[in-house]
One Martini backbone bead per residue (centre of mass of N, CA, C, O) as a GRO file, in nm:
protein
  431
    1VAL     BB    1  13.904  12.166   7.265
    2LEU     BB    2  13.625  12.020   7.265
    3LYS     BB    3  13.487  12.223   7.083
    4MET     BB    4  13.690  12.174   6.852
    5ALA     BB    5  13.650  11.848   6.822
    6LEU     BB    6  13.311  11.881   6.829
    7PRO     BB    7  13.116  11.861   6.610
    8THR     BB    8  12.769  11.983   6.546
    9LYS     BB    9  12.659  11.735   6.419
   10GLY     BB   10  12.738  11.523   6.633
   11THR     BB   11  12.583  11.673   6.896
   12ASN     BB   12  12.291  11.674   6.753
   13GLU     BB   13  12.267  11.394   6.732
   14LEU     BB   14  12.285  11.304   7.023
   15ARG     BB   15  12.036  11.511   7.115
   16ASN     BB   16  11.812  11.369   6.931
   17ASN     BB   17  11.914  11.051   6.949
   18ARG     BB   18  11.818  10.896   7.225
   19GLY     BB   19  11.765  10.593   7.106
   20GLY     BB   20  12.040  10.523   7.063
   21ASP     BB   21  12.397  10.463   7.067
   22THR     BB   22  12.527  10.663   7.304
   23LEU     BB   23  12.832  10.559   7.280
   24THR     BB   24  12.893  10.547   6.982
   25ARG     BB   25  12.835  10.835   6.942
   26ALA     BB   26  13.066  10.956   7.107
   27ARG     BB   27  13.307  10.830   6.979
   28SER     BB   28  13.269  10.978   6.719
   29CYS     BB   29  13.303  11.254   6.849
   30PHE     BB   30  13.613  11.184   6.945
   31GLU     BB   31  13.789  11.161   6.688
   32PRO     BB   32  13.919  11.405   6.625
   33LEU     BB   33  14.088  11.444   6.887
   34LYS     BB   34  14.240  11.172   6.881
   35ARG     BB   35  14.389  11.286   6.616
   36LYS     BB   36  14.530  11.515   6.737
   37ILE     BB   37  14.693  11.376   6.966
   38VAL     BB   38  14.866  11.189   6.778
   39ARG     BB   39  14.986  11.427   6.614
   40SER     BB   40  15.112  11.588   6.859
   41SER     BB   41  15.292  11.356   6.944
   42TRP     BB   42  15.477  11.326   6.688
   43ILE     BB   43  15.565  11.627   6.714
   44LEU     BB   44  15.691  11.607   6.987
   45PHE     BB   45  15.907  11.359   6.905
   46PHE     BB   46  16.058  11.518   6.677
   47LEU     BB   47  16.158  11.733   6.875
   48ALA     BB   48  16.310  11.585   7.087
   49LEU     BB   49  16.516  11.444   6.865
   50PHE     BB   50  16.606  11.723   6.757
   51ALA     BB   51  16.731  11.801   7.038
   52TYR     BB   52  16.924  11.580   7.103
   53ARG     BB   53  17.110  11.571   6.826
   54ALA     BB   54  17.212  11.870   6.902
   55LEU     BB   55  17.345  11.803   7.191
   56HIS     BB   56  17.515  11.564   7.029
   57LYS     BB   57  17.685  11.704   6.864
   58PRO     BB   58  17.998  11.812   6.805
   59ASP     BB   59  17.944  12.123   6.777
   60ASN     BB   60  17.823  12.055   7.105
   61LEU     BB   61  18.029  11.921   7.321
   62GLY     BB   62  17.999  12.146   7.565
   63ARG     BB   63  17.708  11.979   7.668
   64ARG     BB   64  17.885  11.751   7.741
   65SER     BB   65  17.951  11.465   7.962
   66ALA     BB   66  18.167  11.262   8.199
   67GLU     BB   67  18.127  11.244   8.498
   68GLY     BB   68  18.246  11.580   8.492
   69THR     BB   69  18.377  11.589   8.229
   70SER     BB   70  18.522  11.783   8.007
   71GLU     BB   71  18.541  11.921   7.675
   72PRO     BB   72  18.656  12.043   7.405
   73SER     BB   73  18.725  12.248   7.197
   74PRO     BB   74  18.567  12.188   6.835
   75SER     BB   75  18.788  12.372   6.711
   76ALA     BB   76  19.009  12.107   6.764
   77LEU     BB   77  18.836  11.960   6.552
   78PRO     BB   78  18.762  11.813   6.293
   79GLU     BB   79  18.573  11.782   6.031
   80GLY     BB   80  18.304  11.569   6.125
   81ALA     BB   81  18.336  11.494   6.401
   82GLN     BB   82  18.257  11.233   6.636
   83ALA     BB   83  18.093  11.024   6.887
   84ILE     BB   84  18.125  10.682   6.975
   85SER     BB   85  18.016  10.353   7.078
   86ILE     BB   86  18.171  10.098   7.239
   87GLU     BB   87  18.180   9.739   7.211
   88THR     BB   88  18.290   9.472   7.403
   89SER     BB   89  18.398   9.111   7.441
   90ASP     BB   90  18.539   8.907   7.641
   91PRO     BB   91  18.521   9.165   7.815
   92PRO     BB   92  18.296   9.372   7.879
   93ARG     BB   93  18.307   9.695   7.700
   94LYS     BB   94  18.282  10.052   7.734
   95PHE     BB   95  18.338  10.330   7.502
   96GLU     BB   96  18.453  10.623   7.402
   97ILE     BB   97  18.468  10.786   7.066
   98MET     BB   98  18.646  10.958   6.841
   99ILE     BB   99  18.606  11.067   6.498
  100PHE     BB  100  18.619  11.079   6.177
  101SER     BB  101  18.480  11.103   5.900
  102PRO     BB  102  18.366  10.842   5.720
  103LYS     BB  103  18.429  11.004   5.441
  104LYS     BB  104  18.758  11.024   5.520
  105ASP     BB  105  18.729  10.760   5.687
  106LYS     BB  106  18.695  10.433   5.600
  107HIS     BB  107  18.926  10.220   5.748
  108ILE     BB  108  18.818  10.336   6.045
  109SER     BB  109  18.571  10.479   6.123
  110GLY     BB  110  18.389  10.354   5.937
  111LYS     BB  111  18.407  10.055   6.075
  112LEU     BB  112  18.307  10.169   6.347
  113MET     BB  113  18.055  10.243   6.283
  114GLN     BB  114  17.942   9.938   6.161
  115ARG     BB  115  18.171   9.723   6.283
  116PRO     BB  116  18.331   9.717   6.600
  117ILE     BB  117  18.356   9.405   6.672
  118THR     BB  118  18.568   9.339   6.421
  119TYR     BB  119  18.789   9.552   6.455
  120GLU     BB  120  19.038   9.429   6.488
  121ARG     BB  121  19.037   9.118   6.633
  122ASP     BB  122  19.308   9.022   6.695
  123ASP     BB  123  19.433   9.253   6.844
  124THR     BB  124  19.199   9.270   7.074
  125GLN     BB  125  19.263   8.974   7.169
  126PHE     BB  126  19.551   9.026   7.241
  127VAL     BB  127  19.517   9.270   7.443
  128HIS     BB  128  19.322   9.090   7.638
  129THR     BB  129  19.514   8.847   7.687
  130ILE     BB  130  19.760   9.040   7.835
  131LEU     BB  131  19.564   9.217   8.016
  132LYS     BB  132  19.504   9.031   8.199
  133PRO     BB  133  19.466   8.937   8.526
  134PRO     BB  134  19.638   8.819   8.712
  135GLN     BB  135  19.734   8.444   8.814
  136ASP     BB  136  20.008   8.387   8.887
  137ASN     BB  137  20.200   8.422   9.149
  138ASN     BB  138  20.414   8.627   9.024
  139LEU     BB  139  20.177   8.822   8.927
  140ARG     BB  140  20.036   8.880   9.175
  141ALA     BB  141  20.318   8.949   9.351
  142ALA     BB  142  20.334   9.223   9.175
  143ALA     BB  143  20.063   9.356   9.217
  144ALA     BB  144  20.083   9.363   9.536
  145THR     BB  145  20.323   9.611   9.547
  146THR     BB  146  20.056   9.772   9.490
  147THR     BB  147  19.798   9.944   9.498
  148SER     BB  148  19.453   9.897   9.450
  149ASP     BB  149  19.469  10.149   9.231
  150VAL     BB  150  19.683  10.017   9.102
  151PRO     BB  151  19.802   9.864   8.829
  152PRO     BB  152  20.022   9.622   8.711
  153TYR     BB  153  20.058   9.770   8.436
  154TRP     BB  154  20.223   9.833   8.119
  155ALA     BB  155  20.151  10.042   7.833
  156VAL     BB  156  20.267  10.119   7.480
  157ASP     BB  157  20.165  10.341   7.204
  158LEU     BB  158  20.286  10.350   6.898
  159GLY     BB  159  20.060  10.491   6.692
  160ALA     BB  160  19.732  10.560   6.802
  161ASN     BB  161  19.572  10.736   6.663
  162ILE     BB  162  19.232  10.744   6.760
  163GLY     BB  163  19.254  10.519   6.997
  164PHE     BB  164  19.114  10.193   7.021
  165HIS     BB  165  19.365  10.046   7.170
  166ALA     BB  166  19.404  10.232   7.420
  167LEU     BB  167  19.110  10.250   7.517
  168HIS     BB  168  19.089   9.936   7.548
  169MET     BB  169  19.276   9.925   7.755
  170ALA     BB  170  19.171  10.096   7.972
  171SER     BB  171  18.872   9.969   7.993
  172LEU     BB  172  19.023   9.703   8.161
  173GLY     BB  173  19.209   9.804   8.435
  174THR     BB  174  19.536   9.704   8.423
  175ALA     BB  175  19.669   9.971   8.301
  176LYS     BB  176  19.905  10.191   8.203
  177ILE     BB  177  19.913  10.453   7.941
  178ILE     BB  178  20.098  10.518   7.664
  179ALA     BB  179  20.046  10.775   7.397
  180LEU     BB  180  20.146  10.820   7.043
  181GLU     BB  181  20.042  11.106   6.830
  182PRO     BB  182  20.158  11.345   6.588
  183ALA     BB  183  19.875  11.406   6.455
  184PRO     BB  184  19.694  11.669   6.544
  185ASP     BB  185  19.392  11.572   6.477
  186THR     BB  186  19.422  11.297   6.613
  187HIS     BB  187  19.497  11.371   6.880
  188ALA     BB  188  19.245  11.541   6.941
  189LEU     BB  189  19.054  11.306   6.953
  190LEU     BB  190  19.185  11.144   7.169
  191SER     BB  191  19.187  11.340   7.384
  192SER     BB  192  18.865  11.362   7.374
  193SER     BB  193  18.820  11.052   7.466
  194VAL     BB  194  18.945  11.068   7.740
  195GLN     BB  195  18.721  11.274   7.838
  196LEU     BB  196  18.468  11.088   7.792
  197ASN     BB  197  18.601  10.906   7.986
  198ALA     BB  198  18.595  10.804   8.311
  199ASP     BB  199  18.932  10.790   8.441
  200PHE     BB  200  19.123  10.773   8.205
  201ASP     BB  201  19.336  11.008   8.281
  202LYS     BB  202  19.470  10.786   8.487
  203ARG     BB  203  19.559  10.556   8.240
  204LEU     BB  204  19.581  10.789   7.998
  205THR     BB  205  19.880  10.914   7.811
  206VAL     BB  206  19.914  11.167   7.586
  207PHE     BB  207  20.112  11.235   7.287
  208ASN     BB  208  20.217  11.509   7.049
  209VAL     BB  209  20.439  11.251   6.933
  210GLY     BB  210  20.705  11.116   6.787
  211ALA     BB  211  20.899  10.816   6.703
  212ALA     BB  212  21.258  10.815   6.782
  213ASP     BB  213  21.604  10.829   6.832
  214THR     BB  214  21.575  11.140   6.849
  215ALA     BB  215  21.566  11.478   6.886
  216GLN     BB  216  21.314  11.613   6.669
  217GLU     BB  217  21.208  11.831   6.376
  218THR     BB  218  20.941  11.805   6.122
  219ALA     BB  219  20.816  11.905   5.786
  220GLY     BB  220  20.591  11.705   5.856
  221MET     BB  221  20.315  11.493   5.684
  222HIS     BB  222  20.173  11.239   5.526
  223ARG     BB  223  19.848  11.139   5.365
  224HIS     BB  224  19.597  10.922   5.295
  225PRO     BB  225  19.299  11.060   5.174
  226GLY     BB  226  19.109  10.775   5.283
  227SER     BB  227  19.346  10.751   5.545
  228PRO     BB  228  19.425  10.896   5.865
  229GLY     BB  229  19.604  10.632   5.939
  230MET     BB  230  19.799  10.698   5.677
  231THR     BB  231  20.049  10.839   5.845
  232THR     BB  232  20.369  10.989   5.770
  233LEU     BB  233  20.718  11.058   5.700
  234ALA     BB  234  20.733  11.002   5.450
  235GLN     BB  235  20.833  11.055   5.142
  236VAL     BB  236  20.666  11.093   4.831
  237GLU     BB  237  20.877  10.958   4.668
  238GLY     BB  238  20.848  10.651   4.838
  239LEU     BB  239  20.568  10.657   4.735
  240PRO     BB  240  20.303  10.582   4.581
  241SER     BB  241  20.171  10.759   4.298
  242ASN     BB  242  19.836  10.675   4.376
  243TRP     BB  243  19.813  10.777   4.673
  244GLN     BB  244  19.791  11.114   4.687
  245MET     BB  245  19.945  11.265   4.907
  246GLU     BB  246  19.895  11.469   5.213
  247GLN     BB  247  19.935  11.739   5.421
  248VAL     BB  248  20.077  11.751   5.749
  249GLY     BB  249  20.147  12.024   5.806
  250GLY     BB  250  20.379  12.219   5.745
  251ASN     BB  251  20.482  12.297   5.428
  252LYS     BB  252  20.230  12.362   5.153
  253ASP     BB  253  20.361  12.442   4.901
  254GLY     BB  254  20.400  12.165   4.727
  255ALA     BB  255  20.070  12.151   4.716
  256GLN     BB  256  19.937  12.375   4.517
  257LYS     BB  257  19.883  12.232   4.267
  258GLN     BB  258  19.702  12.016   4.338
  259GLN     BB  259  19.490  12.218   4.484
  260GLN     BB  260  19.430  12.363   4.177
  261LYS     BB  261  19.229  12.102   4.102
  262GLN     BB  262  19.056  12.156   4.315
  263THR     BB  263  18.772  12.206   4.485
  264LYS     BB  264  18.668  12.400   4.737
  265THR     BB  265  18.587  12.163   4.910
  266GLU     BB  266  18.809  12.008   4.924
  267ARG     BB  267  19.007  12.207   5.018
  268ARG     BB  268  18.837  12.244   5.291
  269GLU     BB  269  18.869  11.965   5.396
  270ASN     BB  270  19.195  11.934   5.365
  271ASP     BB  271  19.260  12.170   5.572
  272ALA     BB  272  19.112  12.061   5.799
  273SER     BB  273  19.292  11.768   5.808
  274SER     BB  274  19.579  11.951   5.777
  275SER     BB  275  19.583  12.069   6.040
  276GLY     BB  276  19.874  12.247   6.179
  277PRO     BB  277  20.174  12.269   6.262
  278SER     BB  278  20.488  12.348   6.115
  279SER     BB  279  20.607  12.091   6.295
  280ILE     BB  280  20.702  11.768   6.396
  281ARG     BB  281  20.752  11.603   6.708
  282LEU     BB  282  21.043  11.420   6.796
  283VAL     BB  283  21.125  11.132   7.017
  284PRO     BB  284  21.275  10.921   7.251
  285VAL     BB  285  21.116  10.714   7.446
  286GLU     BB  286  21.318  10.666   7.649
  287GLN     BB  287  21.242  10.945   7.774
  288LEU     BB  288  20.958  10.932   7.876
  289LEU     BB  289  20.990  10.678   8.041
  290ASP     BB  290  21.183  10.815   8.245
  291GLU     BB  291  20.980  11.011   8.339
  292ALA     BB  292  20.766  10.803   8.424
  293GLN     BB  293  20.924  10.568   8.580
  294LEU     BB  294  20.975  10.307   8.459
  295PRO     BB  295  21.081  10.003   8.452
  296GLN     BB  296  21.421   9.867   8.484
  297ALA     BB  297  21.658   9.683   8.426
  298GLY     BB  298  21.854   9.627   8.678
  299LYS     BB  299  21.615   9.774   8.858
  300VAL     BB  300  21.456   9.877   9.137
  301HIS     BB  301  21.120   9.917   9.210
  302ASN     BB  302  21.010  10.222   9.403
  303VAL     BB  303  20.741  10.337   9.281
  304PRO     BB  304  20.490  10.528   9.348
  305ASN     BB  305  20.198  10.441   9.188
  306SER     BB  306  20.370  10.205   9.009
  307PRO     BB  307  20.395   9.972   8.777
  308SER     BB  308  20.577   9.650   8.753
  309ARG     BB  309  20.493   9.612   8.461
  310LEU     BB  310  20.610   9.522   8.118
  311ARG     BB  311  20.386   9.423   7.911
  312LEU     BB  312  20.291   9.637   7.647
  313LEU     BB  313  20.371   9.684   7.298
  314LYS     BB  314  20.280   9.914   7.057
  315VAL     BB  315  20.359   9.908   6.677
  316ASP     BB  316  20.228  10.187   6.450
  317VAL     BB  317  20.447  10.401   6.222
  318GLU     BB  318  20.465  10.391   5.927
  319GLY     BB  319  20.789  10.253   5.868
  320PHE     BB  320  20.922  10.367   6.172
  321GLU     BB  321  20.987  10.119   6.372
  322MET     BB  322  21.298  10.124   6.374
  323LEU     BB  323  21.323  10.427   6.500
  324ALA     BB  324  21.136  10.349   6.772
  325LEU     BB  325  21.314  10.126   6.890
  326ARG     BB  326  21.590  10.250   6.905
  327GLY     BB  327  21.417  10.501   7.101
  328LEU     BB  328  21.348  10.288   7.345
  329ASN     BB  329  21.506  10.023   7.445
  330LEU     BB  330  21.496   9.699   7.516
  331THR     BB  331  21.738   9.656   7.729
  332LYS     BB  332  21.586   9.838   7.932
  333TYR     BB  333  21.273   9.802   7.788
  334PRO     BB  334  21.130   9.493   7.839
  335PHE     BB  335  20.893   9.374   7.685
  336GLU     BB  336  20.699   9.097   7.699
  337TYR     BB  337  20.529   9.237   7.458
  338VAL     BB  338  20.454   9.261   7.107
  339LEU     BB  339  20.292   9.485   6.872
  340MET     BB  340  20.336   9.457   6.503
  341GLU     BB  341  20.371   9.628   6.201
  342TYR     BB  342  20.389   9.506   5.892
  343PHE     BB  343  20.527   9.719   5.585
  344PRO     BB  344  20.705   9.719   5.330
  345GLN     BB  345  20.630   9.967   5.157
  346LEU     BB  346  20.689  10.185   5.414
  347LEU     BB  347  20.961  10.130   5.487
  348ARG     BB  348  21.097  10.182   5.199
  349ALA     BB  349  21.004  10.461   5.223
  350ALA     BB  350  21.181  10.556   5.472
  351SER     BB  351  21.442  10.497   5.350
  352LYS     BB  352  21.449  10.652   5.124
  353SER     BB  353  21.412  10.914   5.306
  354GLY     BB  354  21.699  10.851   5.513
  355ALA     BB  355  21.613  10.788   5.818
  356VAL     BB  356  21.594  10.459   5.768
  357PRO     BB  357  21.848  10.273   5.680
  358MET     BB  358  21.742   9.974   5.494
  359GLU     BB  359  21.802   9.708   5.266
  360HIS     BB  360  21.551   9.550   5.443
  361PRO     BB  361  21.245   9.512   5.597
  362SER     BB  362  21.328   9.293   5.795
  363GLU     BB  363  21.503   9.430   6.003
  364VAL     BB  364  21.282   9.465   6.202
  365LEU     BB  365  21.239   9.168   6.273
  366GLU     BB  366  21.512   9.099   6.360
  367TYR     BB  367  21.548   9.305   6.594
  368LEU     BB  368  21.339   9.124   6.759
  369MET     BB  369  21.420   8.804   6.707
  370VAL     BB  370  21.747   8.815   6.701
  371GLU     BB  371  21.833   9.040   6.928
  372HIS     BB  372  21.571   9.031   7.103
  373GLY     BB  373  21.432   8.736   7.144
  374TYR     BB  374  21.155   8.720   7.013
  375MET     BB  375  20.840   8.540   6.992
  376CYS     BB  376  20.676   8.506   6.665
  377VAL     BB  377  20.348   8.565   6.513
  378ASN     BB  378  20.070   8.602   6.277
  379GLU     BB  379  19.854   8.514   6.467
  380TRP     BB  380  19.508   8.566   6.606
  381THR     BB  381  19.247   8.431   6.807
  382ASP     BB  382  18.964   8.373   6.994
  383ALA     BB  383  19.094   8.096   7.110
  384MET     BB  384  19.308   8.267   7.258
  385THR     BB  385  19.370   8.301   7.583
  386ASP     BB  386  19.672   8.237   7.571
  387ASP     BB  387  20.042   8.208   7.548
  388SER     BB  388  20.080   7.886   7.419
  389ILE     BB  389  20.186   7.929   7.115
  390PHE     BB  390  20.500   7.988   7.193
  391LYS     BB  391  20.559   7.682   7.236
  392ASP     BB  392  20.497   7.634   6.918
  393SER     BB  393  20.765   7.617   6.702
  394SER     BB  394  20.584   7.591   6.419
  395LYS     BB  395  20.433   7.900   6.487
  396LEU     BB  396  20.692   8.034   6.435
  397ILE     BB  397  20.920   8.258   6.255
  398GLY     BB  398  21.177   8.280   6.419
  399ASN     BB  399  21.540   8.351   6.496
  400THR     BB  400  21.662   8.395   6.220
  401LYS     BB  401  21.743   8.536   5.949
  402GLU     BB  402  21.637   8.355   5.735
  403GLN     BB  403  21.354   8.277   5.865
  404VAL     BB  404  21.272   8.587   5.830
  405ARG     BB  405  21.296   8.623   5.534
  406LYS     BB  406  21.107   8.405   5.444
  407PHE     BB  407  20.868   8.553   5.547
  408ALA     BB  408  20.882   8.819   5.403
  409GLN     BB  409  20.858   8.710   5.111
  410PHE     BB  410  20.555   8.646   5.157
  411TYR     BB  411  20.511   8.964   5.234
  412GLU     BB  412  20.534   9.067   4.960
  413GLY     BB  413  20.300   9.337   4.911
  414LYS     BB  414  20.207   9.352   5.199
  415HIS     BB  415  20.041   9.297   5.514
  416THR     BB  416  20.116   9.241   5.861
  417ASN     BB  417  20.102   9.109   6.217
  418VAL     BB  418  20.302   9.098   6.516
  419TYR     BB  419  20.328   8.856   6.779
  420CYS     BB  420  20.509   8.889   7.081
  421LYS     BB  421  20.762   8.730   7.294
  422SER     BB  422  20.964   8.693   7.557
  423ASN     BB  423  21.245   8.501   7.651
  424LYS     BB  424  21.244   8.653   7.941
  425THR     BB  425  21.256   8.738   8.241
  426PRO     BB  426  21.036   8.918   8.377
  427LEU     BB  427  20.982   9.178   8.559
  428GLY     BB  428  20.950   9.106   8.912
  429THR     BB  429  21.023   8.781   8.877
  430THR     BB  430  21.064   8.474   8.904
  431PRO     BB  431  21.195   8.175   8.744
   0.00000   0.00000   0.00000
């Protein structure tokens, strides 16, 4: 290497000109070697970077593991899927999540890629506030009835999507979670995320089913092309024509005319994101909760290694909220808190489909507030570190049909979330 680096001219000058600055001349002779070393270092750096990225691509998921957990076959995942890390603050938590290609899913995966800390911030803060470790004596006593390895709460996520909120719940470590996601490719992402995070499989159980009031199978779902999160069981006829919904699962013959107008690349991308079984399975949530032996109203809960508190219910099922709530049976399973999306357009589309007949979208809010006595607000901020807002009657939506309809009129043509607390004494505590 030295012979290659030291030019002949330089070595002759060093040998013949002994009266000059020997050190300076020596340094000038070694300059070519220095440049070669620097150039080689950059080459090695880029080779190492390329190797790292190749090993961490979704196409090579089988090469990674999270503390001994193996990842699923990449063939089960939608094209362009990738894993990213999410960090939340107050309390600081970190977890891995599989997302769709941000080009395909701009509204959820794209936002998580760009600014995960601000994604659905109100909902994230609500989940954190409600699933904090027990503080008051009643809650601590309820938690003490289980072993130290068993969290004190139950949480159920209906319409989990790719699982941001379900995974956030699992990262807090205070709840066992049951999550439902009917879309096959979205369910594959969420199941992969559970395997990416150590011990999450002990806290989070995911079912590839949709929530309904009776057990049934449906001939597929429809999805907004720019947002896989907006996947609904509603028929296309009931949805705005400019949404250009795609078929997910089921028989795709009805979509052939639209596909003929697409390019080969577009058809391939849509087929990859719309892959799935010939039908989507729907189940009554009550049936799943019975099988999981969750606490029930009016019964003593002595199930080993099972939390004693029905803490949080999240409902976001794209217009089929009423069907999901009826199938859950809130009288039998009275969750203390509910987080639910209110989207009048999708509720109307579901009603037009005939599956959820309603005269007005607000009926789903009336079901919670009027029939089951939940106190609800439609705002939640970082400043809310407890549930004291429910004590302020001026903030509540109301508990009469007239009050709920007035609220619903304001959100006609929009959508919002409602944050609710039961006015009943929680299971496992004393008044």
